[in-house]
């Protein structure tokens, strides 16, 4: 389905500017992609630093009056700041990352991962889509915005925070944001580290699930016991762990922990209708998941289940003898690792409390339990009628000449820290598509989409400044 | 509680003979115990062979007309045969083993494990109780029987089969018994590789539980999935394994697999009363088990649960990520290892059939299951009124000057193969006590008990020949 919209003169101007600068833009991106900024591999630490330095210099060249490399106990981040002269204009913070996943030719790449090549209008390189390409479209985007509006500074107060440890789990990100909260202050956060539904279906993601994780270890006898001598007469902690997991969901696949759904922001009829509009092929989705059936909370579609419903999943379970053959023991202990995906309205601290209470109640006599919760991530959700979200939708719609639809993200990420520490809503502007191969061999970005990203931001800052003004 | 019985002249004669030969008997046993016949350690293979040769020579010296070393693909066994001249006398096969568990001084032994020492009337050495001591009391026992009755051959047709791989799981035992079934043919099997309740409580074990073991692997997605992207929408095999295990028992801790209890030989009121007579201290038993509660099938005591009731236990469970920290995946597969202890009336082949059917039925849509059963062991049970059992009880009662009580064995062992292949009931004549430290450092045998074992067999063959005759 193609929907043409009349091309206005602003659009013509932006497209002409982008076309004119396209070659130089791609040359620069290729230069950056050559730097193997793999944060997970210590011997690439100098490359991650080189990548930060390169980006800061490029952002100054782009026109940002301030572009700094920010140190952390790990890899450095880059911060850039371009104030605007309109005191009523909003401040926007763009988030992305300049580190990349590990990659080696022998993993199955058709070309060297750090020697970018263009084939069939696709740019192949580690980081092309995740996330250097998506960070980089902001540079040409803001230039196009200025050139086509005759401005010398963006229509919004524009800030960028490009971290260097996202692919290593962002271990120092929260502390960095807390420490630099004053300089990062913004009215909205725009995350350019996600994707859209499909090449012909531009989408805006309106929320991410949060995450609470725990390990529950149940201790039975102080030693493994012979199942012949003691079997059938003392509680078995592996059985107890299994019964705990089995009790976690009811027959409708709803989580049974009392209070788990308290406060959950339910999908509105409008949001459910918008999800249903997406061209979702469940059979295809199952093939992607290499799974053989859908299964989940009764009364919800698959997309609702992965995007907008809280879950409890077993990530790992273990106890007793797991080697070849047999060992007839009652194991001394057994454990399960659970993760709870959370949606707006759920607080990880509350979830920890109610899960602990529930587990203690389930554990049978003679079994002792030990529960450890890891650091949690909060959910984030931006209402459909938020003015910044409306601006992103309009800008994307103009760039793509298509109606923009809405998705959510089932995973969890550092964006939630920005929302929480800065108190600003989080929006997602990503132009990657599922076939881009994040974390896989032959990662690529579609050049046409990359330039639509440039174009989107060329429209976005003006639209935002026009429709979302601070009270004077 | 001590119960004296009048000491008859036969008893006096046996005791006097044993006293007279005690020193030489112990010297011989010590010589045998010096041979480190550790079947699990390949570098001790020559020692296991030396042990077999030593025993065969000693049995010939004892008077057995036939004493052979029987080869297996692994360690050799020893077979001895002493026919009797009375065609109406029963044939008895004694089972034991001449291999021992590994042992090293640094494991916590107070003396060298293969340099036997006597302290406080206890003989310390690896194999002293398990099982060389218990095999060896049969040598002096049969001599005492002959000397005090004036016979030149035992009152029963006496056979011994002393295997060399019991401590390695008897991998070639079944095949050996099948291959040599003609020569092993017997009316009863007497296993001397067990223990009794306590030093002051002689007991005869009347049955062993059988064992069926399986591994059930449930396959979900063909790869681990990101629990953010797919969590809550596809079936999780770790959850499915847990639900399977949880469904295995009902709220009365009874196994729910349909047909599981079909044919089970229930305890008679007499057997329950005999179990209840044993001086069982449940608190002490829990301390031994290092467990903190009893738990088991409703309506049964702890002793009934471990000796006479079939069970289903989880020996191992595993799936997904079990390392430190977290990995937010839906695992591709998960598995559980189950063992079912079986009692008389249950057939492992039937159990396999009904467990397979039950598992298939439990598995949810989108999950594929794979079930592997290992080689099973049948249960064995000898009725309390069996004439051979009555003879063992009488002989033991005379030797110990105490009433003999009844136990069962919750574990499973190669004796079941003898019962099944030879079609003979299995009886247990063991004189070891729980403190003897089988498989542990400082294994020992109580010399007084060892000599009571000698004495028991000195009475046993005559009693058997008198009370359990073939039709002429």
Coordinates of N, CA and C in Angstrom, one line a residue, chain A residues 209 211 213 215 220-223 225-236 238-239 241-243 245-251 285-286 288-297 302 305-306 311-331 334-335 337 339 341 365-367 374 409-412, chain B residues 209 211 213 215 220-223 225-236 238-239 241-243 245-251 285-286 288-297 302 305-306 311-331 334-335 337 339 341 365-367 374 409-412:
Chain A
X209 N 8.8 -1.9 28.0 CA 8.5 -2.5 29.3 C 9.7 -2.4 30.2
X211 N 11.7 -4.0 33.8 CA 12.2 -5.3 34.1 C 12.6 -5.4 35.6
X213 N 14.2 -8.6 38.0 CA 14.8 -9.9 37.9 C 15.2 -10.4 39.2
X215 N 16.7 -14.2 41.4 CA 17.0 -15.6 41.5 C 16.5 -16.1 42.9
X220 N 17.0 -27.6 50.6 CA 16.4 -28.7 51.3 C 17.4 -29.3 52.2
X221 N 17.8 -30.5 52.0 CA 18.8 -31.1 52.9 C 20.1 -30.4 52.8
X222 N 20.9 -30.5 53.8 CA 22.2 -29.8 53.8 C 23.2 -30.6 52.9
X223 N 22.8 -31.7 52.3 CA 23.7 -32.5 51.4 C 22.8 -33.2 50.4
X225 N 21.0 -36.2 48.9 CA 20.7 -37.5 49.6 C 20.5 -38.6 48.6
X226 N 20.7 -39.8 49.1 CA 20.4 -41.0 48.2 C 18.9 -41.1 48.1
X227 N 18.4 -41.1 46.9 CA 17.0 -41.1 46.7 C 16.4 -42.5 47.0
X228 N 17.2 -43.5 47.1 CA 16.7 -44.8 47.6 C 16.5 -44.8 49.1
X229 N 17.4 -44.3 49.8 CA 17.3 -44.3 51.3 C 16.4 -43.2 51.8
X230 N 16.2 -42.1 51.1 CA 15.4 -41.0 51.6 C 14.3 -40.6 50.7
X231 N 14.3 -41.1 49.5 CA 13.2 -40.7 48.5 C 11.8 -41.0 49.0
X232 N 11.0 -40.0 48.9 CA 9.6 -40.1 49.3 C 9.3 -39.8 50.7
X233 N 10.3 -39.3 51.4 CA 10.2 -39.1 52.9 C 10.6 -37.7 53.3
X234 N 11.4 -37.0 52.5 CA 11.8 -35.6 52.9 C 11.5 -34.7 51.7
X235 N 11.2 -33.4 51.9 CA 10.9 -32.5 50.8 C 12.1 -32.4 49.8
X236 N 11.8 -32.4 48.5 CA 12.8 -32.3 47.5 C 12.8 -30.8 47.0
X238 N 14.1 -29.5 44.4 CA 13.8 -29.3 42.9 C 12.3 -29.4 42.6
X239 N 11.7 -30.3 43.4 CA 10.2 -30.4 43.2 C 9.6 -29.1 43.7
X241 N 10.9 -26.1 43.8 CA 11.1 -25.0 42.8 C 10.1 -25.2 41.6
X242 N 9.9 -26.4 41.2 CA 9.0 -26.6 40.1 C 7.6 -26.2 40.5
X243 N 7.2 -26.6 41.7 CA 5.8 -26.2 42.1 C 5.7 -24.7 42.3
X245 N 7.3 -22.5 40.4 CA 7.1 -22.0 39.0 C 5.7 -22.3 38.4
X246 N 5.3 -23.5 38.7 CA 4.0 -23.9 38.2 C 2.9 -23.0 38.8
X247 N 3.1 -22.6 40.0 CA 2.1 -21.8 40.7 C 2.1 -20.3 40.2
X248 N 3.1 -19.9 39.5 CA 3.3 -18.5 39.1 C 2.2 -18.0 38.1
X249 N 1.7 -18.9 37.3 CA 0.6 -18.6 36.4 C -0.6 -19.4 36.6
X250 N -1.8 -18.8 36.4 CA -3.0 -19.5 36.5 C -3.4 -20.1 35.1
X251 N -4.6 -20.7 35.0 CA -4.9 -21.4 33.8 C -5.2 -20.4 32.6
X285 N 5.7 -14.4 12.3 CA 6.3 -14.1 13.6 C 6.7 -15.3 14.3
X286 N 5.9 -16.4 14.3 CA 6.3 -17.6 14.9 C 7.6 -18.2 14.2
X288 N 9.9 -16.5 12.8 CA 11.0 -15.7 13.3 C 11.4 -16.1 14.7
X289 N 10.4 -16.4 15.5 CA 10.7 -16.8 16.9 C 11.1 -18.3 16.9
X290 N 11.1 -19.0 15.8 CA 11.4 -20.4 15.7 C 10.6 -21.1 16.8
X291 N 9.4 -20.7 17.0 CA 8.5 -21.3 18.0 C 7.3 -21.9 17.3
X292 N 6.6 -22.8 18.0 CA 5.6 -23.6 17.4 C 4.2 -23.4 17.8
X293 N 4.0 -22.4 18.7 CA 2.7 -22.0 19.1 C 2.8 -20.7 19.8
X294 N 1.7 -20.0 19.8 CA 1.6 -18.8 20.7 C 1.0 -19.2 22.0
X295 N 1.4 -18.5 23.0 CA 0.9 -18.9 24.4 C 1.0 -17.6 25.2
X296 N -0.1 -17.2 25.9 CA 0.0 -16.1 26.7 C -1.3 -15.7 27.4
X297 N -1.2 -14.5 28.0 CA -2.4 -14.1 28.8 C -3.7 -14.1 28.0
X302 N -1.1 -11.4 20.5 CA 0.3 -11.6 20.6 C 1.0 -10.2 20.8
X305 N 0.5 -8.9 24.1 CA 1.2 -9.6 25.1 C 2.7 -9.2 25.2
X306 N 3.3 -9.0 24.0 CA 4.8 -8.7 24.1 C 5.0 -7.2 24.3
X311 N 4.7 -9.6 32.4 CA 4.9 -11.1 32.3 C 5.8 -11.6 33.4
X312 N 5.8 -12.9 33.6 CA 6.8 -13.5 34.5 C 7.3 -14.7 33.6
X313 N 8.6 -14.7 33.4 CA 9.2 -15.8 32.6 C 10.4 -16.4 33.4
X314 N 10.5 -17.7 33.2 CA 11.7 -18.4 33.7 C 12.8 -18.3 32.7
X315 N 13.9 -17.7 33.2 CA 15.1 -17.5 32.3 C 16.1 -18.7 32.5
X316 N 16.0 -19.3 33.7 CA 16.8 -20.4 34.0 C 16.3 -21.2 35.2
X317 N 16.5 -22.5 35.1 CA 16.1 -23.3 36.3 C 17.2 -24.4 36.4
X318 N 17.5 -24.7 37.7 CA 18.6 -25.7 37.8 C 18.6 -26.3 39.2
X319 N 19.0 -27.6 39.2 CA 19.2 -28.2 40.5 C 19.5 -29.7 40.3
X320 N 20.4 -30.2 41.2 CA 20.7 -31.6 41.2 C 21.6 -32.0 40.0
X321 N 21.4 -33.3 39.6 CA 22.4 -33.8 38.6 C 21.8 -33.5 37.2
X322 N 22.7 -32.9 36.3 CA 22.3 -32.5 35.0 C 23.2 -33.1 33.9
X323 N 24.1 -34.0 34.3 CA 25.0 -34.6 33.4 C 24.4 -35.8 32.7
X324 N 25.2 -36.5 31.9 CA 24.7 -37.7 31.2 C 24.3 -38.8 32.2
X325 N 23.4 -39.7 31.8 CA 23.0 -40.8 32.6 C 22.3 -40.4 33.8
X326 N 22.5 -41.0 34.9 CA 21.7 -40.7 36.1 C 22.5 -40.6 37.4
X327 N 21.9 -40.0 38.3 CA 22.5 -40.0 39.7 C 21.3 -39.9 40.6
X328 N 21.0 -40.9 41.3 CA 19.8 -41.0 42.1 C 19.8 -40.3 43.4
X329 N 19.7 -39.0 43.3 CA 19.8 -38.1 44.5 C 18.6 -37.3 44.7
X330 N 18.4 -36.9 45.9 CA 17.5 -35.8 46.2 C 18.5 -34.6 46.3
X331 N 18.4 -33.6 45.4 CA 19.4 -32.5 45.5 C 19.3 -31.7 46.7
X334 N 17.9 -26.1 44.8 CA 17.6 -25.9 43.4 C 17.2 -24.4 43.2
X335 N 17.4 -23.9 42.0 CA 17.1 -22.5 41.9 C 16.4 -22.2 40.6
X337 N 15.7 -18.6 38.0 CA 15.9 -17.2 37.7 C 14.6 -16.8 37.0
X339 N 12.3 -13.5 35.4 CA 12.3 -12.0 35.0 C 10.8 -11.6 34.8
X341 N 8.6 -8.7 33.2 CA 8.5 -7.5 32.4 C 7.4 -6.7 32.9
X365 N 7.3 -26.7 54.2 CA 8.0 -27.0 55.5 C 9.3 -27.7 55.1
X366 N 10.4 -27.4 55.8 CA 11.6 -28.1 55.6 C 12.5 -27.5 54.5
X367 N 12.0 -26.5 53.8 CA 12.7 -25.9 52.7 C 12.9 -24.4 53.1
X374 N 18.0 -8.4 41.3 CA 19.0 -7.6 40.6 C 18.5 -6.2 40.4
X409 N 7.8 -1.3 22.6 CA 8.9 -2.2 22.7 C 8.7 -3.1 23.9
X410 N 8.9 -4.4 23.6 CA 8.7 -5.4 24.7 C 9.9 -5.5 25.6
X411 N 11.1 -5.1 25.1 CA 12.3 -5.2 25.9 C 12.4 -4.0 26.9
X412 N 13.5 -3.8 27.5 CA 13.7 -2.8 28.5 C 15.1 -2.2 28.2
Chain B
X209 N 13.5 -51.9 46.9 CA 12.7 -51.2 45.9 C 13.3 -51.3 44.5
X211 N 13.7 -49.7 40.5 CA 14.0 -48.3 40.0 C 13.7 -48.2 38.5
X213 N 14.1 -45.0 35.7 CA 14.7 -43.7 35.6 C 14.5 -43.1 34.2
X215 N 14.9 -39.4 31.6 CA 15.1 -38.0 31.4 C 14.1 -37.5 30.4
X220 N 11.2 -26.1 23.3 CA 10.3 -25.0 22.9 C 10.8 -24.4 21.6
X221 N 11.2 -23.1 21.6 CA 11.7 -22.5 20.4 C 13.0 -23.2 20.0
X222 N 13.4 -23.1 18.7 CA 14.6 -23.7 18.3 C 15.8 -23.0 18.7
X223 N 15.7 -21.9 19.4 CA 16.8 -21.1 19.8 C 16.3 -20.4 21.1
X225 N 15.3 -17.4 23.1 CA 14.6 -16.1 22.7 C 14.8 -15.0 23.7
X226 N 14.8 -13.8 23.2 CA 14.9 -12.6 24.0 C 13.6 -12.5 24.8
X227 N 13.7 -12.5 26.1 CA 12.4 -12.5 26.9 C 11.7 -11.2 26.8
X228 N 12.4 -10.1 26.3 CA 11.7 -8.8 26.1 C 10.8 -8.9 24.8
X229 N 11.4 -9.4 23.8 CA 10.8 -9.4 22.5 C 9.7 -10.5 22.4
X230 N 9.9 -11.6 23.1 CA 9.0 -12.7 23.0 C 8.3 -13.2 24.3
X231 N 8.8 -12.6 25.4 CA 8.2 -13.0 26.7 C 6.7 -12.8 26.8
X232 N 6.0 -13.8 27.3 CA 4.6 -13.7 27.5 C 3.8 -14.1 26.3
X233 N 4.4 -14.5 25.2 CA 3.7 -14.8 24.0 C 4.0 -16.2 23.4
X234 N 5.0 -16.8 23.8 CA 5.3 -18.2 23.4 C 5.5 -19.1 24.6
X235 N 5.2 -20.4 24.4 CA 5.4 -21.3 25.6 C 6.9 -21.4 26.0
X236 N 7.1 -21.4 27.3 CA 8.5 -21.5 27.8 C 8.7 -22.9 28.3
X238 N 11.0 -24.2 30.1 CA 11.3 -24.3 31.6 C 10.1 -24.3 32.4
X239 N 9.2 -23.4 32.0 CA 7.9 -23.4 32.8 C 7.1 -24.7 32.6
X241 N 8.4 -27.6 32.0 CA 9.0 -28.7 32.8 C 8.6 -28.6 34.3
X242 N 8.5 -27.3 34.7 CA 8.1 -27.1 36.1 C 6.7 -27.5 36.3
X243 N 5.8 -27.2 35.4 CA 4.4 -27.6 35.5 C 4.3 -29.1 35.5
X245 N 6.5 -31.3 36.5 CA 7.0 -31.8 37.9 C 6.0 -31.5 38.9
X246 N 5.4 -30.3 38.9 CA 4.4 -30.0 39.9 C 3.2 -30.9 39.8
X247 N 2.9 -31.3 38.6 CA 1.7 -32.1 38.4 C 1.9 -33.6 38.8
X248 N 3.2 -33.9 39.1 CA 3.5 -35.3 39.3 C 3.0 -35.9 40.6
X249 N 2.7 -34.9 41.6 CA 2.2 -35.4 42.9 C 0.9 -34.6 43.2
X250 N 0.0 -35.2 43.9 CA -1.2 -34.5 44.3 C -1.0 -33.9 45.7
X251 N -2.0 -33.4 46.3 CA -1.8 -32.7 47.5 C -1.6 -33.7 48.7
X285 N 16.8 -39.5 62.7 CA 16.8 -39.8 61.3 C 16.9 -38.5 60.4
X286 N 16.1 -37.5 60.8 CA 16.2 -36.2 60.1 C 17.6 -35.6 60.2
X288 N 20.4 -37.3 60.6 CA 21.2 -38.0 59.7 C 21.0 -37.6 58.2
X289 N 19.8 -37.3 57.9 CA 19.4 -36.9 56.5 C 19.8 -35.4 56.3
X290 N 20.2 -34.7 57.4 CA 20.5 -33.3 57.3 C 19.3 -32.6 56.7
X291 N 18.1 -33.0 57.0 CA 16.9 -32.5 56.5 C 16.1 -31.8 57.6
X292 N 15.1 -31.0 57.2 CA 14.4 -30.2 58.2 C 12.9 -30.5 58.4
X293 N 12.5 -31.4 57.7 CA 11.1 -31.9 57.8 C 10.9 -33.2 57.1
X294 N 9.9 -34.0 57.6 CA 9.5 -35.1 56.8 C 8.4 -34.7 55.8
X295 N 8.3 -35.4 54.7 CA 7.3 -35.1 53.7 C 7.1 -36.3 52.9
X296 N 5.9 -36.7 52.7 CA 5.7 -37.9 51.9 C 4.2 -38.3 51.8
X297 N 4.0 -39.4 51.2 CA 2.7 -39.9 50.9 C 1.8 -40.0 52.2
X302 N 7.3 -42.6 58.0 CA 8.6 -42.4 57.3 C 9.2 -43.7 56.8
X305 N 7.3 -45.1 54.0 CA 7.6 -44.3 52.8 C 8.9 -44.7 52.1
X306 N 10.0 -44.9 52.9 CA 11.3 -45.2 52.3 C 11.5 -46.7 51.9
X311 N 7.7 -44.2 44.8 CA 7.9 -42.8 44.8 C 8.3 -42.2 43.4
X312 N 8.2 -40.9 43.3 CA 8.7 -40.2 42.1 C 9.5 -39.1 42.6
X313 N 10.8 -39.0 42.3 CA 11.7 -38.0 42.8 C 12.4 -37.3 41.6
X314 N 12.6 -36.0 41.7 CA 13.4 -35.2 40.8 C 14.8 -35.4 41.2
X315 N 15.7 -35.9 40.4 CA 17.1 -36.1 40.7 C 17.9 -34.9 40.1
X316 N 17.3 -34.3 39.1 CA 18.0 -33.1 38.5 C 17.0 -32.4 37.6
X317 N 17.1 -31.1 37.5 CA 16.3 -30.3 36.7 C 17.2 -29.2 36.1
X318 N 17.0 -28.8 34.9 CA 17.8 -27.8 34.3 C 17.3 -27.2 33.0
X319 N 17.6 -26.0 32.8 CA 17.2 -25.3 31.5 C 17.6 -23.8 31.6
X320 N 18.0 -23.3 30.4 CA 18.2 -21.9 30.4 C 19.5 -21.5 31.1
X321 N 19.6 -20.2 31.5 CA 20.8 -19.7 32.1 C 20.9 -19.9 33.6
X322 N 22.0 -20.5 34.0 CA 22.2 -20.9 35.4 C 23.5 -20.2 36.0
X323 N 24.1 -19.4 35.2 CA 25.3 -18.7 35.7 C 25.0 -17.6 36.6
X324 N 26.1 -16.8 37.0 CA 25.8 -15.7 37.9 C 25.1 -14.6 37.1
X325 N 24.4 -13.7 37.9 CA 23.7 -12.6 37.2 C 22.5 -13.1 36.5
X326 N 22.3 -12.4 35.3 CA 21.0 -12.7 34.6 C 21.3 -12.8 33.1
X327 N 20.4 -13.5 32.4 CA 20.3 -13.5 31.0 C 18.8 -13.6 30.7
X328 N 18.3 -12.6 30.1 CA 16.8 -12.5 29.9 C 16.4 -13.3 28.7
X329 N 16.4 -14.6 28.8 CA 16.0 -15.4 27.7 C 14.8 -16.3 28.0
X330 N 14.1 -16.7 27.0 CA 13.2 -17.9 27.1 C 14.1 -19.0 26.6
X331 N 14.4 -20.0 27.4 CA 15.3 -21.0 27.0 C 14.7 -21.9 25.9
X334 N 14.4 -27.4 28.2 CA 14.6 -27.7 29.6 C 14.4 -29.2 29.9
X335 N 15.1 -29.7 30.9 CA 14.9 -31.1 31.1 C 14.8 -31.4 32.6
X337 N 15.3 -34.9 35.2 CA 15.6 -36.3 35.4 C 14.7 -36.8 36.6
X339 N 13.4 -40.2 38.9 CA 13.5 -41.6 39.3 C 12.3 -42.1 40.0
X341 N 11.0 -45.0 42.4 CA 11.3 -46.2 43.2 C 10.0 -47.1 43.1
X365 N 0.8 -27.2 23.9 CA 0.9 -26.9 22.5 C 2.2 -26.1 22.3
X366 N 3.0 -26.4 21.2 CA 4.2 -25.7 20.9 C 5.4 -26.2 21.6
X367 N 5.2 -27.3 22.4 CA 6.4 -27.9 23.1 C 6.5 -29.3 22.7
X374 N 16.3 -45.1 31.2 CA 17.5 -45.9 31.4 C 17.1 -47.3 31.8
X409 N 14.8 -52.5 52.3 CA 15.8 -51.6 51.7 C 15.1 -50.6 50.7
X410 N 15.3 -49.3 50.9 CA 14.7 -48.3 50.0 C 15.4 -48.2 48.7
X411 N 16.7 -48.6 48.7 CA 17.4 -48.5 47.4 C 17.2 -49.7 46.5
X412 N 18.0 -49.8 45.5 CA 17.8 -50.8 44.5 C 19.1 -51.4 44.2

